[in-house]
Amino acid sequence: MRMNTTQREIFLQLPALNPPDGIEPNFVNPDDLHTSTIISCIILVILSTMAVGMRAFTKFKLVGTHIEDYFILVSWVIFIAGFQLPAVLMFPHLKVGAHQWNVTMEELMRHLKVRHSYVLSINYTAGIFFLKAAINLQGLRVFCPKGARDITFFLWHALLWGNNIFYLYITIAGIFSCRPINKAWDITITSGHCTNRLRGHSVAAILNTTSDVLMLAMAQRGIWRLRLSLRKRLSLSAMFLVGAVACVFAAIRIPPALKLSHTTDVTYYMARMGRWTGPEYVCGLLAACLPVLPRFCIFLGAQPAIKNNITAMQGVLRLWSGRMNPSGSDEESQKDKSKVQTKGRNILGDVVVNELTEDTGESSINTSEFGRYSESTTSKEKPLEFVTLPTV
């Protein structure tokens, strides 16, 4: 039975939840997460834009592109236009993170439409679909030699298709979770039916964290099977550990997601769960983009203005080091000269290798994925090749 216009207007001004005993509803200025959420959105937009811009320039201009590069761009566009922009525009009208008894029925409906049921929830899963597909495709390209059909190949494929099916399913299930569709946010509709979306959030949070951990473990497994020095393995490994931060943010979402499945205070716990989705998303973008940073730095270091500044800074540091340690200045000077004569072997902390191989002696990494930077030498030795970190 549908309400008439008068009944609907009265209903929409009621508290969305009865408050606990002794607590009066506050519809004017309740405690919420609005300010911290807006600041977080701005920071995340800046970080993600810088990282994706750096990767796009490096891949499109310097190295070459693959399908995963376009997936990352699509994921970033969804993050900005479908996740952060609606949040910044709509959160001032949502009382984000307020207890539900401080929210009217009308505000609850707006909250359900924007944050819980549709705009942000569905755009998040759609964006993560493209992001994790890109990371898994890059893992296949980097850590699996062409034509290999070993355990690494099948594990990466299992992660790729498992993530694809899971996120595609929850995106479609989220869109059609209610019949009629607008019943998902319009609580005045009494006909039709909906699935238990709140329980779905807890399941999705657990599976999402699991997939993050598995992808991180696969990348680390590939790195530590390379025949490299411990220092170089640590350097490579550190570039991928931003994925560990994504795992932490994903895990933090689990407790409020579990609470959400059996609470009536939806607006409060939804905000506590949702506030970590943005940082997790951006850490995923960083994990995909940072491995090309050494190649980007090599490009910058080759620019005359930047190269001159680096040389000047190195001279100042050598001079300062000599004053601090006069007795060892000659010895340090000789060491510095030898470093300069190696034609940039230590340039900008890049990892210098001519071939990346497993401890077994067989190549486990696709070196064609890396951008190389070579310099000629006056000796008869083979010119050094600077190999950027593998792009996850």
CSV table of C-alpha atoms in Angstrom, one decimal:
chain,number,residue,atom,x,y,z
A,1,MET,CA,0.0,0.0,0.0
A,2,ARG,CA,1.5,3.3,-1.1
A,3,MET,CA,1.3,6.5,1.0
A,4,ASN,CA,-0.5,9.6,-0.3
A,5,THR,CA,1.5,12.8,-0.6
A,6,THR,CA,0.6,14.1,2.9
A,7,GLN,CA,1.5,10.8,4.6
A,8,ARG,CA,4.7,10.6,2.7
A,9,GLU,CA,5.8,14.1,3.7
A,10,ILE,CA,5.1,13.4,7.4
A,11,PHE,CA,6.9,10.1,7.2
A,12,LEU,CA,10.0,11.5,5.6
A,13,GLN,CA,10.5,14.0,8.6
A,14,LEU,CA,10.5,11.2,11.2
A,15,PRO,CA,13.8,9.9,12.8
A,16,ALA,CA,15.2,7.0,10.7
A,17,LEU,CA,15.8,5.1,14.0
A,18,ASN,CA,14.5,5.3,17.5
A,19,PRO,CA,17.3,6.6,19.8
A,20,PRO,CA,18.5,4.7,22.8
A,21,ASP,CA,16.9,5.6,26.1
A,22,GLY,CA,18.0,9.0,27.4
A,23,ILE,CA,19.3,10.3,24.1
A,24,GLU,CA,17.6,13.1,22.1
A,25,PRO,CA,17.9,13.0,18.3
A,26,ASN,CA,20.0,15.9,16.9
A,27,PHE,CA,19.0,16.7,13.3
A,28,VAL,CA,20.9,20.0,13.1
A,29,ASN,CA,24.6,19.3,13.8
A,30,PRO,CA,25.2,15.7,14.9
A,31,ASP,CA,28.8,14.3,15.2
A,32,ASP,CA,29.8,12.9,11.8
A,33,LEU,CA,32.8,12.2,9.6
A,34,HIS,CA,32.0,14.9,7.0
A,35,THR,CA,35.1,17.1,7.4
A,36,SER,CA,37.6,14.2,7.6
A,37,THR,CA,36.0,12.4,4.7
A,38,ILE,CA,36.2,15.5,2.4
A,39,ILE,CA,39.9,16.0,3.3
A,40,SER,CA,40.6,12.4,2.7
A,41,CYS,CA,38.9,12.6,-0.7
A,42,ILE,CA,41.1,15.5,-1.8
A,43,ILE,CA,44.3,13.8,-0.7
A,44,LEU,CA,43.4,10.6,-2.4
A,45,VAL,CA,42.5,12.3,-5.7
A,46,ILE,CA,45.9,14.1,-5.7
A,47,LEU,CA,47.9,11.0,-5.0
A,48,SER,CA,46.1,8.8,-7.5
A,49,THR,CA,46.3,11.4,-10.2
A,50,MET,CA,50.0,11.9,-9.7
A,51,ALA,CA,50.7,8.2,-9.7
A,52,VAL,CA,48.5,7.3,-12.7
A,53,GLY,CA,49.9,10.4,-14.6
A,54,MET,CA,53.4,9.2,-14.0
A,55,ARG,CA,52.7,5.7,-15.2
A,56,ALA,CA,50.7,6.8,-18.2
A,57,PHE,CA,53.6,9.1,-19.3
A,58,THR,CA,56.2,6.4,-18.8
A,59,LYS,CA,54.2,3.7,-20.5
A,60,PHE,CA,52.8,5.7,-23.4
A,61,LYS,CA,55.9,7.8,-24.1
A,62,LEU,CA,58.9,5.8,-23.0
A,63,VAL,CA,58.2,2.1,-22.7
A,64,GLY,CA,55.1,1.0,-24.6
A,65,THR,CA,51.6,0.0,-23.6
A,66,HIS,CA,49.6,-3.2,-23.0
A,67,ILE,CA,46.0,-3.7,-22.3
A,68,GLU,CA,46.4,-3.4,-18.6
A,69,ASP,CA,47.6,0.2,-19.0
A,70,TYR,CA,44.2,1.0,-20.4
A,71,PHE,CA,42.5,-0.9,-17.6
A,72,ILE,CA,44.3,1.2,-15.1
A,73,LEU,CA,43.2,4.4,-16.8
A,74,VAL,CA,39.6,3.2,-16.8
A,75,SER,CA,39.8,2.3,-13.1
A,76,TRP,CA,41.2,5.8,-12.3
A,77,VAL,CA,38.5,7.5,-14.3
A,78,ILE,CA,35.8,5.5,-12.4
A,79,PHE,CA,37.6,6.3,-9.1
A,80,ILE,CA,37.5,10.1,-9.8
A,81,ALA,CA,34.2,10.5,-11.6
A,82,GLY,CA,32.2,7.7,-10.1
A,83,PHE,CA,33.6,7.5,-6.6
A,84,GLN,CA,35.3,10.7,-5.3
A,85,LEU,CA,33.4,13.4,-7.2
A,86,PRO,CA,29.9,12.1,-6.1
A,87,ALA,CA,31.3,11.9,-2.5
A,88,VAL,CA,32.5,15.5,-2.5
A,89,LEU,CA,29.3,16.8,-4.0
A,90,MET,CA,26.8,14.7,-2.0
A,91,PHE,CA,28.4,14.2,1.4
A,92,PRO,CA,27.6,17.7,2.7
A,93,HIS,CA,23.9,16.6,2.4
A,94,LEU,CA,24.3,13.1,3.9
A,95,LYS,CA,25.5,13.6,7.6
A,96,VAL,CA,28.2,11.0,6.8
A,97,GLY,CA,28.9,8.8,9.8
A,98,ALA,CA,26.1,10.2,12.0
A,99,HIS,CA,24.0,7.8,14.1
A,100,GLN,CA,20.8,6.9,12.3
A,101,TRP,CA,18.6,8.4,15.1
A,102,ASN,CA,20.1,11.8,14.1
A,103,VAL,CA,19.0,11.3,10.5
A,104,THR,CA,15.5,11.8,9.1
A,105,MET,CA,13.8,9.2,6.9
A,106,GLU,CA,14.4,11.6,3.9
A,107,GLU,CA,18.1,11.8,4.7
A,108,LEU,CA,18.3,8.1,5.1
A,109,MET,CA,16.9,7.5,1.6
A,110,ARG,CA,19.4,9.9,0.2
A,111,HIS,CA,22.2,8.1,2.1
A,112,LEU,CA,21.0,4.7,0.8
A,113,LYS,CA,20.9,5.9,-2.8
A,114,VAL,CA,24.3,7.6,-2.9
A,115,ARG,CA,26.4,5.7,-0.5
A,116,HIS,CA,25.0,2.3,0.4
A,117,SER,CA,23.0,0.9,-2.5
A,118,TYR,CA,24.0,2.5,-5.8
A,119,VAL,CA,26.4,5.3,-6.8
A,120,LEU,CA,29.5,4.7,-4.6
A,121,SER,CA,29.1,1.0,-3.9
A,122,ILE,CA,28.6,-0.1,-7.5
A,123,ASN,CA,31.2,2.3,-8.9
A,124,TYR,CA,33.7,1.0,-6.3
A,125,THR,CA,33.2,-2.6,-7.4
A,126,ALA,CA,33.3,-1.7,-11.1
A,127,GLY,CA,36.6,0.3,-10.6
A,128,ILE,CA,38.2,-2.5,-8.6
A,129,PHE,CA,37.2,-5.0,-11.3
A,130,PHE,CA,39.4,-3.1,-13.8
A,131,LEU,CA,42.2,-2.4,-11.3
A,132,LYS,CA,42.7,-6.0,-10.1
A,133,ALA,CA,42.4,-7.3,-13.7
A,134,ALA,CA,45.2,-4.9,-14.7
A,135,ILE,CA,47.4,-6.0,-11.7
A,136,ASN,CA,46.9,-9.7,-12.5
A,137,LEU,CA,47.5,-9.3,-16.2
A,138,GLN,CA,50.7,-7.4,-15.4
A,139,GLY,CA,51.7,-10.2,-13.0
A,140,LEU,CA,51.2,-12.7,-15.8
A,141,ARG,CA,53.3,-10.6,-18.2
A,142,VAL,CA,56.2,-9.9,-15.8
A,143,PHE,CA,56.6,-13.1,-13.8
A,144,CYS,CA,55.6,-15.7,-16.3
A,145,PRO,CA,58.0,-16.4,-19.2
A,146,LYS,CA,56.3,-16.5,-22.6
A,147,GLY,CA,55.1,-20.0,-23.3
A,148,ALA,CA,55.6,-21.2,-19.8
A,149,ARG,CA,52.9,-23.4,-18.2
A,150,ASP,CA,54.2,-23.8,-14.7
A,151,ILE,CA,52.6,-23.4,-11.3
A,152,THR,CA,53.1,-19.6,-11.4
A,153,PHE,CA,51.2,-19.3,-14.7
A,154,PHE,CA,48.2,-21.2,-13.3
A,155,LEU,CA,48.2,-19.4,-10.0
A,156,TRP,CA,48.1,-16.0,-11.7
A,157,HIS,CA,45.4,-17.2,-14.0
A,158,ALA,CA,43.4,-18.4,-11.1
A,159,LEU,CA,43.7,-15.0,-9.4
A,160,LEU,CA,42.8,-13.2,-12.6
A,161,TRP,CA,39.6,-15.1,-13.4
A,162,GLY,CA,38.6,-15.5,-9.8
A,163,ASN,CA,38.7,-11.8,-9.3
A,164,ASN,CA,37.0,-11.1,-12.6
A,165,ILE,CA,34.1,-13.4,-11.9
A,166,PHE,CA,33.7,-12.2,-8.3
A,167,TYR,CA,33.7,-8.4,-9.0
A,168,LEU,CA,31.6,-8.8,-12.1
A,169,TYR,CA,29.0,-10.8,-10.1
A,170,ILE,CA,28.8,-8.4,-7.2
A,171,THR,CA,28.6,-5.4,-9.5
A,172,ILE,CA,25.6,-6.9,-11.4
A,173,ALA,CA,24.1,-8.2,-8.1
A,174,GLY,CA,24.4,-4.7,-6.6
A,175,ILE,CA,22.5,-3.1,-9.5
A,176,PHE,CA,19.7,-5.6,-9.5
A,177,SER,CA,19.6,-6.3,-5.7
A,178,CYS,CA,16.0,-5.0,-5.5
A,179,ARG,CA,12.9,-5.3,-7.7
A,180,PRO,CA,11.8,-2.7,-8.4
A,181,ILE,CA,15.3,-1.2,-8.5
A,182,ASN,CA,14.4,2.0,-6.6
A,183,LYS,CA,13.2,-0.1,-3.6
A,184,ALA,CA,16.9,-0.3,-2.7
A,185,TRP,CA,16.8,3.3,-1.4
A,186,ASP,CA,13.1,4.3,-1.4
A,187,ILE,CA,11.8,2.9,1.9
A,188,THR,CA,8.3,4.1,1.2
A,189,ILE,CA,7.9,1.3,-1.4
A,190,THR,CA,6.2,-1.6,0.3
A,191,SER,CA,5.9,-4.0,-2.7
A,192,GLY,CA,8.7,-6.0,-4.3
A,193,HIS,CA,11.6,-7.6,-2.6
A,194,CYS,CA,15.4,-7.1,-2.0
A,195,THR,CA,18.3,-9.4,-1.3
A,196,ASN,CA,20.3,-8.9,2.0
A,197,ARG,CA,22.8,-6.4,0.8
A,198,LEU,CA,24.2,-5.7,4.3
A,199,ARG,CA,25.3,-9.3,4.6
A,200,GLY,CA,26.8,-9.1,1.2
A,201,HIS,CA,29.1,-6.3,2.3
A,202,SER,CA,30.7,-8.5,4.9
A,203,VAL,CA,31.3,-11.4,2.5
A,204,ALA,CA,32.7,-9.0,-0.1
A,205,ALA,CA,35.1,-7.4,2.5
A,206,ILE,CA,36.5,-10.8,3.5
A,207,LEU,CA,37.0,-12.0,-0.1
A,208,ASN,CA,38.4,-8.7,-1.2
A,209,THR,CA,41.0,-8.8,1.6
A,210,THR,CA,41.8,-12.4,0.7
A,211,SER,CA,42.5,-11.5,-3.0
A,212,ASP,CA,44.7,-8.6,-2.0
A,213,VAL,CA,46.8,-10.8,0.2
A,214,LEU,CA,47.1,-13.5,-2.5
A,215,MET,CA,48.2,-11.0,-5.2
A,216,LEU,CA,50.8,-9.5,-2.8
A,217,ALA,CA,52.1,-13.0,-2.0
A,218,MET,CA,52.4,-13.9,-5.7
A,219,ALA,CA,54.3,-10.8,-6.5
A,220,GLN,CA,56.7,-11.3,-3.6
A,221,ARG,CA,57.1,-15.0,-4.5
A,222,GLY,CA,58.2,-14.0,-8.0
A,223,ILE,CA,60.7,-11.4,-6.7
A,224,TRP,CA,62.4,-13.7,-4.2
A,225,ARG,CA,62.8,-16.5,-6.8
A,226,LEU,CA,65.1,-14.2,-8.8
A,227,ARG,CA,68.9,-14.7,-8.9
A,228,LEU,CA,69.8,-11.3,-7.5
A,229,SER,CA,71.7,-10.0,-4.5
A,230,LEU,CA,69.8,-9.6,-1.2
A,231,ARG,CA,69.9,-5.8,-1.6
A,232,LYS,CA,68.4,-5.9,-5.1
A,233,ARG,CA,65.7,-8.3,-4.0
A,234,LEU,CA,64.9,-6.0,-1.1
A,235,SER,CA,64.7,-3.0,-3.4
A,236,LEU,CA,62.3,-4.8,-5.8
A,237,SER,CA,60.3,-6.1,-2.9
A,238,ALA,CA,59.9,-2.7,-1.3
A,239,MET,CA,58.3,-1.3,-4.4
A,240,PHE,CA,55.6,-3.8,-4.2
A,241,LEU,CA,54.9,-3.5,-0.5
A,242,VAL,CA,52.5,-0.6,-1.0
A,243,GLY,CA,50.2,-3.5,-1.8
A,244,ALA,CA,50.6,-4.6,1.9
A,245,VAL,CA,49.1,-1.2,2.9
A,246,ALA,CA,46.1,-2.0,0.7
A,247,CYS,CA,45.7,-5.3,2.5
A,248,VAL,CA,45.7,-3.5,5.9
A,249,PHE,CA,43.0,-1.0,4.7
A,250,ALA,CA,41.0,-3.9,3.3
A,251,ALA,CA,41.3,-5.8,6.6
A,252,ILE,CA,40.2,-2.8,8.7
A,253,ARG,CA,36.9,-2.8,6.7
A,254,ILE,CA,36.0,-6.3,7.9
A,255,PRO,CA,34.9,-5.6,11.5
A,256,PRO,CA,32.4,-2.8,10.7
A,257,ALA,CA,31.2,-4.8,7.7
A,258,LEU,CA,30.4,-7.7,10.0
A,259,LYS,CA,28.7,-5.4,12.4
A,260,LEU,CA,26.7,-3.9,9.5
A,261,SER,CA,25.1,-7.3,8.8
A,262,HIS,CA,23.2,-7.3,12.1
A,263,THR,CA,22.8,-3.7,13.1
A,264,THR,CA,20.0,-1.2,12.6
A,265,ASP,CA,22.4,1.8,12.8
A,266,VAL,CA,23.2,1.6,9.1
A,267,THR,CA,24.4,5.1,8.6
A,268,TYR,CA,27.0,4.9,11.4
A,269,TYR,CA,28.6,1.6,10.5
A,270,MET,CA,28.4,2.1,6.7
A,271,ALA,CA,30.6,5.2,7.1
A,272,ARG,CA,33.0,3.3,9.3
A,273,MET,CA,33.4,0.6,6.7
A,274,GLY,CA,33.3,2.9,3.6
A,275,ARG,CA,35.9,5.4,4.8
A,276,TRP,CA,38.6,2.8,4.2
A,277,THR,CA,37.6,1.9,0.6
A,278,GLY,CA,39.2,5.0,-0.8
A,279,PRO,CA,42.6,4.5,0.8
A,280,GLU,CA,42.5,0.8,-0.2
A,281,TYR,CA,41.6,1.8,-3.8
A,282,VAL,CA,44.5,4.3,-4.1
A,283,CYS,CA,47.0,1.9,-2.6
A,284,GLY,CA,46.0,-0.5,-5.3
A,285,LEU,CA,46.6,2.2,-7.9
A,286,LEU,CA,50.0,3.0,-6.3
A,287,ALA,CA,50.9,-0.7,-6.4
A,288,ALA,CA,50.2,-0.7,-10.1
A,289,CYS,CA,52.0,2.5,-10.8
A,290,LEU,CA,55.1,2.8,-8.6
A,291,PRO,CA,57.1,0.0,-10.2
A,292,VAL,CA,57.6,2.2,-13.3
A,293,LEU,CA,59.0,5.0,-11.1
A,294,PRO,CA,62.7,4.1,-11.6
A,295,ARG,CA,62.3,4.3,-15.4
A,296,PHE,CA,60.5,7.7,-15.0
A,297,CYS,CA,63.4,8.9,-12.8
A,298,ILE,CA,65.9,7.8,-15.3
A,299,PHE,CA,64.1,9.8,-17.9
A,300,LEU,CA,64.1,12.9,-15.6
A,301,GLY,CA,67.7,12.4,-14.7
A,302,ALA,CA,68.7,12.5,-18.4
A,303,GLN,CA,67.1,15.9,-18.8
A,304,PRO,CA,69.9,18.6,-18.9
A,305,ALA,CA,68.4,20.9,-16.3
A,306,ILE,CA,67.7,18.1,-13.8
A,307,LYS,CA,71.0,16.4,-14.5
A,308,ASN,CA,72.9,19.6,-13.8
A,309,ASN,CA,71.1,20.1,-10.6
A,310,ILE,CA,71.8,16.5,-9.5
A,311,THR,CA,75.5,16.9,-10.3
A,312,ALA,CA,75.6,20.2,-8.3
A,313,MET,CA,73.9,18.5,-5.4
A,314,GLN,CA,76.4,15.6,-5.5
A,315,GLY,CA,79.3,18.1,-5.5
A,316,VAL,CA,77.9,19.9,-2.5
A,317,LEU,CA,77.4,16.6,-0.6
A,318,ARG,CA,81.0,15.5,-1.4
A,319,LEU,CA,82.3,18.8,-0.2
A,320,TRP,CA,80.2,18.6,3.0
A,321,SER,CA,81.3,15.0,3.5
A,322,GLY,CA,85.0,15.9,3.1
A,323,ARG,CA,84.7,18.7,5.7
A,324,MET,CA,83.0,16.3,8.2
A,325,ASN,CA,85.6,13.6,7.6
A,326,PRO,CA,88.9,15.3,6.5
A,327,SER,CA,91.1,12.2,7.2
A,328,GLY,CA,89.1,10.1,4.8
A,329,SER,CA,88.4,12.7,2.2
A,330,ASP,CA,91.0,11.4,-0.3
A,331,GLU,CA,89.7,7.8,0.0
A,332,GLU,CA,86.1,9.0,-0.3
A,333,SER,CA,87.0,11.1,-3.3
A,334,GLN,CA,88.4,8.1,-5.1
A,335,LYS,CA,85.3,6.1,-4.3
A,336,ASP,CA,83.1,8.9,-5.6
A,337,LYS,CA,85.2,9.1,-8.8
A,338,SER,CA,84.9,5.4,-9.3
A,339,LYS,CA,81.1,5.7,-9.0
A,340,VAL,CA,81.0,8.5,-11.6
A,341,GLN,CA,83.2,6.4,-14.0
A,342,THR,CA,80.6,3.5,-13.8
A,343,LYS,CA,78.4,5.7,-16.0
A,344,GLY,CA,75.5,6.0,-13.7
A,345,ARG,CA,75.3,2.5,-12.3
A,346,ASN,CA,73.8,3.9,-9.1
A,347,ILE,CA,71.7,6.6,-10.8
A,348,LEU,CA,68.6,7.4,-8.8
A,349,GLY,CA,68.6,4.1,-6.9
A,350,ASP,CA,67.6,2.1,-10.0
A,351,VAL,CA,68.2,-1.6,-10.0
A,352,VAL,CA,70.9,-2.5,-12.5
A,353,VAL,CA,70.7,-6.0,-13.9
A,354,ASN,CA,71.5,-7.6,-17.2
A,355,GLU,CA,69.4,-10.6,-16.7
A,356,LEU,CA,66.8,-11.6,-14.1
A,357,THR,CA,66.7,-15.3,-13.4
A,358,GLU,CA,65.4,-17.7,-10.8
A,359,ASP,CA,67.6,-19.4,-8.4
A,360,THR,CA,67.2,-22.5,-10.6
A,361,GLY,CA,69.0,-20.6,-13.4
A,362,GLU,CA,65.9,-20.4,-15.6
A,363,SER,CA,64.3,-17.1,-16.3
A,364,SER,CA,61.1,-16.5,-14.4
A,365,ILE,CA,60.6,-12.9,-15.5
A,366,ASN,CA,59.6,-11.3,-18.8
A,367,THR,CA,62.4,-8.8,-19.3
A,368,SER,CA,60.7,-7.5,-22.5
A,369,GLU,CA,58.3,-5.8,-20.1
A,370,PHE,CA,60.9,-3.5,-18.8
A,371,GLY,CA,62.1,-0.2,-20.2
A,372,ARG,CA,65.9,-0.2,-20.7
A,373,TYR,CA,68.3,2.7,-20.6
A,374,SER,CA,71.8,2.2,-22.0
A,375,GLU,CA,74.9,4.4,-22.1
A,376,SER,CA,78.0,3.8,-24.1
A,377,THR,CA,81.3,3.4,-22.4
A,378,THR,CA,84.9,3.9,-23.5
A,379,SER,CA,85.8,0.4,-22.4
A,380,LYS,CA,85.3,-2.8,-24.3
A,381,GLU,CA,82.7,-4.0,-21.7
A,382,LYS,CA,79.1,-4.5,-22.7
A,383,PRO,CA,77.1,-1.2,-22.1
A,384,LEU,CA,75.2,-1.2,-18.9
A,385,GLU,CA,71.4,-1.7,-19.1
A,386,PHE,CA,69.2,-0.1,-16.6
A,387,VAL,CA,66.1,-2.2,-16.0
A,388,THR,CA,63.1,-0.6,-14.3
A,389,LEU,CA,61.2,-2.5,-11.7
A,390,PRO,CA,58.6,-4.8,-13.0
A,391,THR,CA,55.1,-3.3,-13.4
A,392,VAL,CA,52.6,-5.1,-11.3
